[in-house]
Amino acid sequence: MSDIINILPDSVANQIAAGEVVDRPASAVKELLENAMDAGATSIQLIVKDAGRSLIQVIDNGCGMSDSDARLCFERHATSKIHKADDLFAIRSMGFRGEALASIAAVAQVEMKTRQYDNELGTMVVIEASDVKEQSPCTCPVGTSIAVKNLFFNIPARRNFLKKDSIELSHIEEIFKRIALVNYKTDFTFHHNGKLLYDLRASNFAQRIAAIFGSHFKERLYPIEEKTEPVSLFGYVGKAEYAKRARGEQYIFVNGRYIKHPFLSAAIEKAYTELIPERSYPSYFVMLEVDPMKLDVNIHPTKTEVRFVDESIIFAILRAATKKALGQFSLATQLEFNPATDLDFTPAPPGYTPEVPKVDLDPTYNPFSSTGHSTTIRDSHTSHTSPGYGSERNHMDVRGSQVPLSAYENFFGENDSCQPESNKMSEASHELRTSESIQFASRYIITTLKSGLVIIDQQRAHERIIYERLMDRRMSHHAAPQQLMFPVNCRFNAADSELLKELTPTLSELGFILSPLGQNTFVVTATPPEIKEGAIQELLEKTIADYKGSMVQKFSDRDQSVCLSMARNIATRQGSVLKAEEMQQLIADLFSCQAPNISPSGKPTMFIMGEHDIADKLNS
Ligand code: ADP
Ligand code: MG
């Protein structure tokens, strides 16, 4: 029998390989932009026509190529980035397989001009379906320009497979954003069909985010930073209140490369548990730096997956850092209250020891003088034992306090050094006064923050406040029971009194003192300070009922269930008319919560309309 094995000609082999590397215009864009970055370019232009069908051109001012490299770069496995197998484990550049240009040239008409800075003349190479049509000296600027024309002209099946222009363009745009985000020190422009879509100047990460996604992002993010041995991370995570129903701007980069890593995304999202409703997603832009030796490089270069050696450690660090950013800066949210406050801040010079500020309180100062209410200044800690809002026992004060002010809001400012501002928090102080609030429909409180107009659901907000107080008390074993003037006897049916016995340890952690008297009767001698005397029996009944319900739903944490139920039943009902001071107190208390924007049952407590949102509404 005759031999049947053939070695495929290079042009066919390249076409087959090309299928893996270049499956649509966006993947060619990715390869060309990455090559430009690898070449050390500080300025990159992307020019696209017909969503990449007729033209994809990338012009860079990088190192350029010599005459012979200009020809060689289109060969398969031609790369300047690895020389020996060991290099594979220390790879830092984007590409390293030497396949991209060969693949692109196999399925398009390519024209390249390139010049190194020490050569007067550059080289032009024209290549079509792996066939070199021309190579000649040319005049051109230092750097490289590669124009890819009529992609897939020789593979009609693939060309027909392309989606409509708007879809292909959105893929290209996404690739462009990923590369431009992480390479924020590089200038980029992006033209499509002659129209300038992006014009990005070298800047810092925060400014690049704002330049790509809109300046309203400035108000929506907290900085995040952590330097540890296995991983250094830095970037921005979205404020919980801006979480969205759909996964939107979620970017993780490792060593300068965009990656998709569901496990690490989960680490960030886990930090938002209880802060945002289920099935809503925060934005984040996080860069990780790890030792390349601890990354698995044995993955396809065009894919966005990577594997880490220390995956679970990185998970824990990322989650903790996100939590820290959210916790640390939720306090700062409070500082936004005074819309007129100018947050410009200059860090103290090294070696400077700040003086302890002298606080002059004006005892006659009354922030509500225009409304005629009298107020007193009191210590902020005492707010933790303040009773409900709008209740008869209520006697509200207004908090006027000296609060350390962070310049965090300025982190997008011109002189931004990309440092998180937490360390600056202690370095400045500023007086905080809340702006006036109004109540609407006996149900909503409307006020202003620096980031916009806020509409708060009073009942849900109060639930959140009470819930956190109860949980805190339980955790800190600081029950603070309030003795009743007259002990109260409560009677239950047999089943409920059994359940109440089960709940007694939790209730006592929260500040109840109750003991069984026999015959399904309990005597209550003390309660948490939030509870009205007349309402004890009813409250315990509701708590037992909710507990039964939570057992049905297999809600595992008994303590949490009790706190949740109490919070729901103690909170100021909708329909209670609140005084100005009560609203101020509620707002202040809400913003000192860990998770001010969500009720303990997972519903939003408020929404913020930023200036942009309002302008958008009025323009639509
Ligand atoms: P890889 O990037 O994996 O090395 P490519 O096929 O993308 O493979 O590129 C092959 C080689 O061509 C690169 O290793 C680099 O030396 C050279 N090259 C490609 N693009 C550029 C560019 N824009 N500027 C300078 N050199 C480039
Ligand atoms: Mg490459």
XYZ file of C-alpha atoms and ligand atoms in Angstrom:
648
model
C 0.000 0.000 0.000
C 1.234 3.490 -0.744
C 2.069 6.082 1.938
C -0.857 8.237 2.926
C 0.592 10.785 5.361
C 1.270 14.344 4.085
C 2.929 17.224 5.899
C 0.513 20.117 5.533
C 1.954 23.147 3.795
C 2.606 26.066 6.193
C -0.177 28.149 4.718
C -2.755 25.482 5.575
C -1.242 24.743 8.987
C -1.274 28.468 9.753
C -4.889 28.749 8.735
C -5.828 25.919 11.053
C -3.819 27.439 13.901
C -5.362 30.819 13.133
C -8.783 29.439 13.982
C -7.642 29.083 17.563
C -6.057 32.483 17.891
C -8.235 34.701 15.717
C -11.872 33.798 15.801
C -13.292 37.291 15.336
C -12.032 40.838 14.778
C -11.832 41.489 18.519
C -9.234 38.758 18.972
C -7.013 40.293 16.298
C -7.405 43.638 18.077
C -6.349 42.017 21.328
C -3.215 40.484 19.832
C -2.153 43.689 18.103
C -2.733 45.884 21.154
C -0.864 43.448 23.368
C 2.071 43.349 20.982
C 2.162 47.143 21.040
C 2.236 47.121 24.846
C 4.947 44.462 24.832
C 6.947 46.697 22.493
C 6.964 49.349 25.222
C 4.675 51.812 23.438
C 3.518 54.878 25.368
C 0.998 55.863 22.738
C -1.263 53.528 20.776
C -3.858 54.262 18.120
C -6.539 51.780 17.178
C -8.333 52.413 13.910
C -11.202 50.164 12.919
C -13.532 50.133 9.923
C -16.783 48.192 9.640
C -16.364 46.606 13.043
C -13.038 45.153 11.960
C -14.269 43.492 8.767
C -12.472 45.847 6.392
C -9.729 47.269 8.607
C -8.050 46.854 11.961
C -4.996 49.032 12.311
C -2.807 49.487 15.360
C -0.136 52.169 15.349
C 2.340 52.267 18.206
C 5.464 54.224 19.131
C 7.185 51.178 20.609
C 10.575 49.669 19.868
C 9.851 48.696 16.261
C 11.521 45.800 14.442
C 14.655 45.315 12.381
C 14.419 44.424 8.665
C 14.796 40.732 9.232
C 12.521 40.630 12.300
C 9.886 42.402 10.254
C 9.804 39.419 7.956
C 10.334 36.788 10.655
C 7.555 37.960 12.936
C 4.970 36.457 10.582
C 6.457 32.985 10.932
C 4.811 30.582 13.317
C 6.602 30.272 16.678
C 8.526 33.443 15.899
C 8.809 35.299 19.156
C 11.312 37.529 20.875
C 9.764 36.823 24.236
C 11.018 33.366 25.164
C 14.273 31.717 24.330
C 14.305 28.605 26.485
C 11.726 26.451 28.231
C 12.509 27.995 31.637
C 11.454 31.412 30.394
C 7.933 30.073 30.264
C 7.743 30.162 34.038
C 8.777 33.759 34.413
C 6.729 35.192 31.596
C 5.525 38.747 32.115
C 4.704 39.851 28.609
C 1.302 39.434 27.023
C 2.130 37.148 24.150
C 4.817 34.533 24.119
C 3.820 31.828 21.695
C 4.756 33.646 18.551
C 1.505 32.643 16.907
C -0.548 35.765 16.663
C 0.974 37.541 13.694
C 1.362 34.291 11.769
C -2.283 33.519 12.405
C -3.529 36.956 11.462
C -1.431 36.981 8.294
C -2.879 33.591 7.364
C -6.431 34.919 7.239
C -6.080 38.524 6.056
C -4.171 41.013 3.950
C -1.615 42.609 6.234
C 0.477 45.689 5.681
C 3.127 46.462 8.274
C 5.509 49.393 8.563
C 8.059 49.355 11.328
C 11.182 51.272 12.315
C 13.624 51.078 15.186
C 14.806 54.401 16.607
C 18.439 53.942 15.485
C 17.485 53.246 11.855
C 16.742 56.035 9.467
C 14.568 53.933 7.250
C 11.915 51.501 8.262
C 10.650 48.335 6.600
C 7.353 47.682 4.923
C 6.012 44.154 4.601
C 2.868 43.244 2.694
C 1.615 39.735 3.268
C -1.568 38.054 2.164
C -2.769 34.625 3.298
C 0.741 33.843 4.601
C 2.211 34.825 1.237
C 4.762 37.657 1.378
C 3.844 40.022 -1.468
C 6.346 42.755 -0.789
C 9.136 43.739 1.551
C 10.866 47.061 1.028
C 12.472 49.932 2.881
C 10.113 52.794 3.671
C 9.960 56.037 5.587
C 7.863 55.815 8.696
C 7.906 56.983 12.300
C 9.659 54.968 15.013
C 7.400 52.159 16.115
C 5.096 49.824 14.285
C 1.908 50.188 12.304
C 0.070 47.019 11.368
C -3.018 47.233 9.155
C -5.117 44.094 8.917
C -7.447 44.318 5.939
C -10.377 42.137 4.948
C -10.115 39.692 7.801
C -11.113 36.131 6.776
C -11.223 37.164 3.101
C -9.958 33.663 2.268
C -12.248 31.793 4.678
C -15.780 32.767 3.606
C -17.346 30.373 6.107
C -15.748 32.227 8.997
C -16.491 35.612 7.498
C -20.160 34.687 7.212
C -20.090 33.507 10.771
C -19.378 37.007 12.069
C -22.207 38.695 13.913
C -23.668 42.026 12.919
C -21.409 45.057 13.178
C -22.821 46.357 16.432
C -22.000 43.068 18.155
C -18.509 42.720 16.694
C -17.806 46.330 17.582
C -18.920 45.808 21.156
C -16.506 42.874 21.439
C -13.718 45.091 20.138
C -14.687 47.818 22.543
C -14.602 45.428 25.464
C -11.108 44.236 24.520
C -9.992 47.837 24.123
C -11.365 48.776 27.544
C -9.633 45.875 29.273
C -6.275 46.765 27.788
C -6.674 50.517 28.211
C -7.797 50.131 31.831
C -4.831 48.185 33.013
C -2.346 50.175 30.926
C -3.473 53.521 32.259
C -0.062 55.089 31.838
C -0.336 54.722 28.068
C -2.183 57.094 25.686
C -4.846 55.416 23.584
C -7.157 56.553 20.851
C -9.819 54.458 19.192
C -11.480 55.470 15.925
C -14.317 53.576 14.318
C -15.379 54.502 10.779
C -13.596 57.815 11.167
C -15.270 58.651 14.461
C -13.183 59.093 17.602
C -14.725 56.817 20.236
C -12.057 57.070 22.927
C -9.255 59.516 23.484
C -7.432 58.459 26.620
C -4.460 60.338 28.008
C -1.870 58.722 30.261
C -3.214 59.061 33.791
C -3.734 57.082 36.946
C -6.042 54.116 37.338
C -8.913 56.058 38.834
C -8.833 58.699 36.145
C -8.664 56.023 33.479
C -11.767 54.366 34.926
C -13.544 57.713 34.866
C -12.342 58.446 31.322
C -13.713 55.140 30.058
C -16.884 54.727 32.082
C -17.852 58.323 32.775
C -16.942 60.786 35.444
C -19.965 59.770 37.543
C -17.916 56.704 38.465
C -15.899 59.004 40.685
C -18.627 58.915 43.278
C -19.274 55.242 43.039
C -16.036 53.600 44.106
C -13.886 53.034 47.139
C -10.141 52.459 46.852
C -8.761 49.093 47.866
C -5.156 48.196 48.540
C -3.259 45.392 50.212
C 0.380 44.366 50.035
C 1.137 40.845 51.145
C 3.716 38.276 50.236
C 1.600 36.073 47.967
C -0.247 38.957 46.328
C -0.281 42.734 46.103
C -3.548 44.228 45.102
C -4.800 47.657 44.310
C -7.828 49.178 42.661
C -11.370 50.243 43.321
C -14.535 48.492 44.418
C -18.041 49.834 43.897
C -20.093 51.266 46.706
C -22.833 48.861 47.656
C -25.635 51.239 46.764
C -24.545 51.228 43.149
C -24.700 47.465 42.775
C -26.691 46.527 39.708
C -29.011 43.750 38.637
C -26.668 42.777 35.847
C -22.974 42.089 36.062
C -21.505 45.252 34.686
C -18.075 46.678 35.126
C -16.197 43.872 36.785
C -12.530 43.768 36.013
C -9.761 41.729 37.597
C -6.246 41.964 36.211
C -3.301 39.804 37.117
C 0.192 41.047 36.317
C -1.241 43.479 33.810
C -3.515 41.008 32.085
C -7.299 40.892 32.229
C -8.552 37.611 33.613
C -11.849 35.891 34.167
C -11.728 34.093 37.444
C -15.090 33.193 38.951
C -13.449 32.132 42.200
C -11.741 35.493 42.726
C -14.855 37.366 41.597
C -16.700 35.434 44.272
C -14.117 36.595 46.823
C -14.989 40.206 46.069
C -18.714 39.588 45.876
C -18.698 37.682 49.172
C -17.508 40.851 50.871
C -20.831 42.434 49.885
C -22.966 39.777 51.571
C -25.687 41.559 53.524
C -24.716 44.847 51.926
C -26.512 44.355 48.658
C -29.636 42.448 47.662
C -29.291 38.981 46.261
C -28.636 38.747 42.554
C -27.237 42.216 42.307
C -23.636 42.822 41.479
C -21.050 45.407 42.432
C -18.578 46.999 40.030
C -14.901 46.466 40.653
C -11.574 47.200 39.070
C -8.867 45.270 40.857
C -5.277 44.650 39.880
C -3.311 41.798 41.389
C 0.421 41.322 41.204
C 1.743 37.868 41.922
C 5.072 36.216 41.390
C 4.866 34.838 37.812
C 6.376 31.620 39.107
C 3.173 31.154 41.066
C 0.929 31.450 38.031
C 0.153 28.499 35.820
C 1.267 29.573 32.357
C 0.324 26.354 30.733
C -2.854 27.846 29.445
C -3.817 29.127 26.087
C -2.560 32.677 25.637
C -5.773 33.950 24.114
C -7.858 32.628 26.929
C -8.535 34.742 29.953
C -8.302 31.968 32.527
C -5.331 31.589 34.837
C -4.551 29.337 37.740
C -2.748 30.449 40.871
C -0.673 28.294 43.135
C -2.039 30.025 46.277
C -5.610 30.349 45.121
C -7.342 30.033 48.482
C -4.958 32.449 50.191
C -5.499 34.986 47.450
C -9.237 34.481 47.810
C -9.068 35.272 51.529
C -6.866 38.319 51.045
C -9.043 39.720 48.297
C -12.209 39.255 50.300
C -10.707 40.809 53.412
C -9.337 43.766 51.467
C -12.730 44.397 49.871
C -14.456 44.169 53.229
C -11.979 46.585 54.675
C -12.582 49.045 51.867
C -16.333 48.830 52.283
C -16.251 49.018 56.064
C -13.605 51.639 56.323
C -15.196 53.907 53.859
C -18.808 53.480 54.848
C -17.941 55.739 57.772
C -16.648 58.180 55.247
C -20.022 58.169 53.500
C -21.256 60.061 56.518
C -18.806 62.769 55.813
C -20.473 63.532 52.570
C -23.360 65.123 54.349
C -22.458 68.737 54.133
C -22.928 69.512 50.470
C -20.880 72.661 50.797
C -17.891 70.946 52.346
C -14.844 71.275 50.198
C -12.785 68.164 50.623
C -9.505 69.439 49.260
C -6.772 67.984 51.350
C -3.027 68.258 51.360
C -1.154 65.571 53.261
C 1.069 66.767 56.095
C 4.793 66.939 55.304
C 6.880 64.022 56.587
C 7.875 64.405 60.217
C 5.050 66.811 60.986
C 3.248 66.053 64.243
C -0.289 67.379 64.200
C -1.519 69.340 67.204
C -4.553 68.013 68.989
C -7.298 70.274 67.699
C -9.045 72.429 70.234
C -12.759 72.062 69.917
C -14.846 75.106 70.598
C -18.444 74.150 70.951
C -20.904 76.960 70.694
C -23.565 76.015 73.230
C -26.067 78.292 71.572
C -25.513 76.759 68.157
C -28.714 75.272 66.853
C -28.724 73.697 63.409
C -32.489 73.725 63.404
C -33.007 77.274 64.492
C -34.943 77.934 61.314
C -37.440 75.230 62.263
C -37.691 76.421 65.840
C -36.638 73.128 67.467
C -34.254 73.259 70.342
C -31.380 70.829 70.286
C -28.514 69.726 72.433
C -25.125 68.431 71.518
C -24.412 65.010 72.848
C -21.867 62.312 72.742
C -22.222 60.140 69.706
C -21.934 56.872 71.664
C -25.184 57.509 73.426
C -27.050 57.232 70.181
C -26.649 53.501 70.510
C -29.111 53.374 73.301
C -31.545 55.837 71.851
C -35.086 54.565 71.587
C -37.166 54.306 68.430
C -37.901 57.173 66.140
C -41.339 58.655 66.287
C -42.220 56.798 69.499
C -43.755 58.452 72.526
C -40.698 57.862 74.711
C -38.629 59.443 72.115
C -36.554 62.420 73.072
C -34.149 62.981 70.302
C -30.986 64.968 70.271
C -28.970 65.960 67.336
C -25.450 64.861 66.962
C -23.009 67.622 66.292
C -19.544 66.213 66.370
C -16.020 66.651 65.217
C -15.456 63.909 62.741
C -12.158 62.960 61.124
C -12.474 63.780 57.503
C -10.961 61.768 54.751
C -10.099 63.246 51.443
C -11.209 60.018 49.891
C -13.677 61.720 47.663
C -10.853 63.451 45.972
C -9.217 60.264 44.933
C -10.102 61.017 41.376
C -8.632 64.485 41.579
C -5.913 65.829 39.357
C -3.110 65.258 41.833
C -4.253 61.816 42.650
C -1.407 59.581 43.595
C -3.641 56.517 43.498
C -3.086 55.959 47.176
C -6.123 54.940 49.169
C -6.918 57.714 51.529
C -7.547 55.707 54.658
C -4.255 56.713 56.187
C -5.170 60.298 55.643
C -8.389 59.894 57.613
C -6.739 60.695 60.888
C -4.846 63.616 59.533
C -7.632 66.056 59.084
C -10.727 66.988 60.921
C -13.709 68.881 59.851
C -17.030 69.814 61.252
C -19.914 67.742 60.048
C -23.391 69.074 59.906
C -26.215 67.252 58.276
C -28.306 69.014 55.701
C -32.026 69.602 56.205
C -34.309 66.661 55.567
C -37.960 66.427 54.710
C -40.414 63.622 55.164
C -42.647 62.528 52.348
C -45.846 60.467 52.613
C -45.007 59.778 56.290
C -42.772 57.120 54.924
C -39.722 58.480 53.173
C -37.009 60.846 54.286
C -35.433 62.965 51.628
C -32.073 64.555 52.201
C -28.916 65.419 50.308
C -25.484 63.858 50.399
C -22.499 65.088 48.545
C -23.078 62.390 45.984
C -26.702 63.274 45.385
C -30.268 63.304 46.529
C -31.074 60.479 48.910
C -34.476 58.959 49.497
C -34.605 56.786 52.578
C -37.322 54.335 53.534
C -37.712 55.206 57.212
C -38.972 51.848 58.326
C -36.328 49.789 56.584
C -33.648 52.193 57.755
C -34.794 51.836 61.324
C -34.867 48.053 60.968
C -31.239 48.149 59.864
C -30.235 50.352 62.805
C -31.941 48.179 65.398
C -30.745 44.978 63.798
C -27.136 46.063 63.948
C -27.456 47.270 67.515
C -28.941 43.971 68.602
C -26.332 41.955 66.719
C -23.564 44.131 68.172
C -24.865 43.695 71.648
C -25.008 39.961 71.243
C -21.485 39.810 69.834
C -20.011 42.106 72.457
C -21.954 40.513 75.356
C -23.124 43.968 76.274
C -26.796 43.345 76.683
C -27.608 46.570 78.598
C -30.947 45.354 79.976
C -33.299 48.076 81.123
C -35.133 47.190 84.330
C -38.897 47.528 84.131
C -40.639 49.522 86.816
C -43.172 46.709 87.147
C -42.374 43.169 85.982
C -44.679 42.039 83.192
C -46.262 38.588 83.023
C -46.715 37.096 79.575
C -48.764 33.973 78.762
C -48.335 31.767 75.752
C -49.797 28.531 74.444
C -47.913 25.358 75.320
C -46.056 25.051 72.005
C -44.995 28.673 72.001
C -43.795 28.566 75.570
C -41.539 25.643 74.647
C -40.107 27.694 71.801
C -39.693 30.685 74.078
C -37.601 28.526 76.410
C -35.439 27.666 73.441
C -35.048 31.317 72.604
C -34.366 32.516 76.151
C -30.549 32.393 75.930
C -30.609 34.525 72.777
C -33.144 36.923 74.253
C -31.045 37.393 77.367
C -28.029 38.171 75.209
C -30.090 40.956 73.700
C -31.126 42.435 77.044
C -34.264 40.548 78.070
C -34.465 39.125 81.552
C -37.286 36.611 81.648
C -37.972 33.473 83.593
C -40.686 30.815 83.459
C -43.304 30.933 86.202
C -44.933 27.637 85.210
C -48.193 27.122 83.315
C -46.810 28.672 80.183
C -46.329 32.016 81.872
C -43.102 34.021 81.925
C -42.169 37.045 83.934
C -40.192 39.716 82.174
C -38.204 42.000 84.462
C -35.980 43.805 81.970
C -35.893 44.443 78.220
C -33.566 46.049 75.699
C -33.981 49.828 75.847
C -35.671 50.023 72.460
C -38.777 48.172 73.591
C -41.982 49.789 74.775
C -43.358 48.302 77.965
C -46.878 47.828 76.694
C -45.660 45.907 73.676
C -43.675 43.096 75.303
C -46.198 40.268 75.018
C -46.966 41.144 71.405
C -43.305 41.438 70.515
C -42.449 38.058 72.012
C -45.395 36.467 70.190
C -44.213 37.883 66.889
C -40.656 36.791 67.567
C -41.811 33.249 68.266
C -43.960 33.274 65.127
C -41.042 34.477 63.008
C -38.794 31.896 64.597
C -41.283 29.167 63.630
C -41.289 30.555 60.101
C -37.517 30.605 59.967
C -37.390 26.994 61.115
C -39.676 26.117 58.234
C -37.300 27.881 55.847
C -34.387 26.155 57.579
C -32.916 29.528 58.444
C -29.971 28.203 60.309
C -28.924 31.053 62.576
C -31.341 31.344 65.466
C -29.776 34.498 66.853
C -29.925 36.210 63.535
C -33.539 35.223 63.101
C -34.428 36.689 66.495
C -32.562 39.935 65.828
C -34.214 40.225 62.463
C -37.649 39.666 63.850
C -37.114 42.123 66.718
C -35.771 44.729 64.326
C -38.819 44.331 62.132
C -41.239 44.557 64.971
C -39.628 47.378 66.887
C -38.906 49.627 63.912
C -40.931 52.761 63.385
C -43.851 51.925 61.204
C -44.536 53.565 57.937
C -46.986 56.332 58.572
C -45.219 57.760 61.630
C -44.655 61.444 61.293
C -41.084 62.275 62.275
C -39.734 65.512 63.650
C -36.752 67.144 62.012
C -34.435 66.027 64.816
C -35.731 62.481 64.611
C -34.990 62.370 60.915
C -31.486 63.721 61.469
C -30.847 61.159 64.165
C -32.168 58.353 62.020
C -29.948 59.399 59.137
C -26.891 59.718 61.366
C -27.568 56.333 62.952
C -28.209 54.725 59.600
C -24.932 55.922 58.190
C -23.020 54.631 61.144
C -24.307 51.155 60.326
C -22.085 48.599 58.678
C -24.554 48.129 55.861
C -26.623 51.310 55.660
C -28.077 50.671 52.245
C -29.911 47.465 52.849
C -32.516 46.356 55.344
C -31.788 43.238 57.381
C -34.269 41.362 55.214
C -32.337 42.337 52.116
C -34.376 45.218 50.723
C -32.838 48.558 49.808
C -33.151 51.182 52.531
C -32.431 54.072 50.226
C -31.472 55.163 46.814
C -29.243 57.966 45.734
C -29.826 60.047 42.656
C -26.551 61.620 41.650
C -26.406 64.840 39.744
C -25.814 62.862 36.565
C -28.831 60.647 37.159
C -30.992 63.700 37.626
C -29.593 65.377 34.531
C -30.159 62.152 32.567
C -33.779 61.980 33.715
C -34.414 65.550 32.727
C -32.818 65.083 29.342
C -34.623 61.886 28.428
P 4.302 36.856 20.509
O 3.703 38.167 20.863
O 3.617 35.715 21.144
O 5.798 36.833 20.643
P 3.410 37.553 17.907
O 3.117 36.727 16.705
O 2.311 38.350 18.460
O 4.026 36.607 18.970
O 4.633 38.496 17.559
C 5.841 37.942 17.126
C 7.013 38.830 17.440
O 6.936 39.998 16.640
C 7.039 39.352 18.861
O 7.685 38.445 19.722
C 7.803 40.655 18.723
O 9.188 40.411 18.734
C 7.456 41.090 17.313
N 6.392 42.122 17.324
C 5.083 41.927 17.109
N 4.392 43.094 17.182
C 5.296 44.049 17.449
C 5.217 45.477 17.651
N 4.040 46.142 17.587
N 6.364 46.155 17.911
C 7.559 45.491 17.967
N 7.695 44.149 17.789
C 6.586 43.432 17.539
Mg 1.836 38.712 20.469
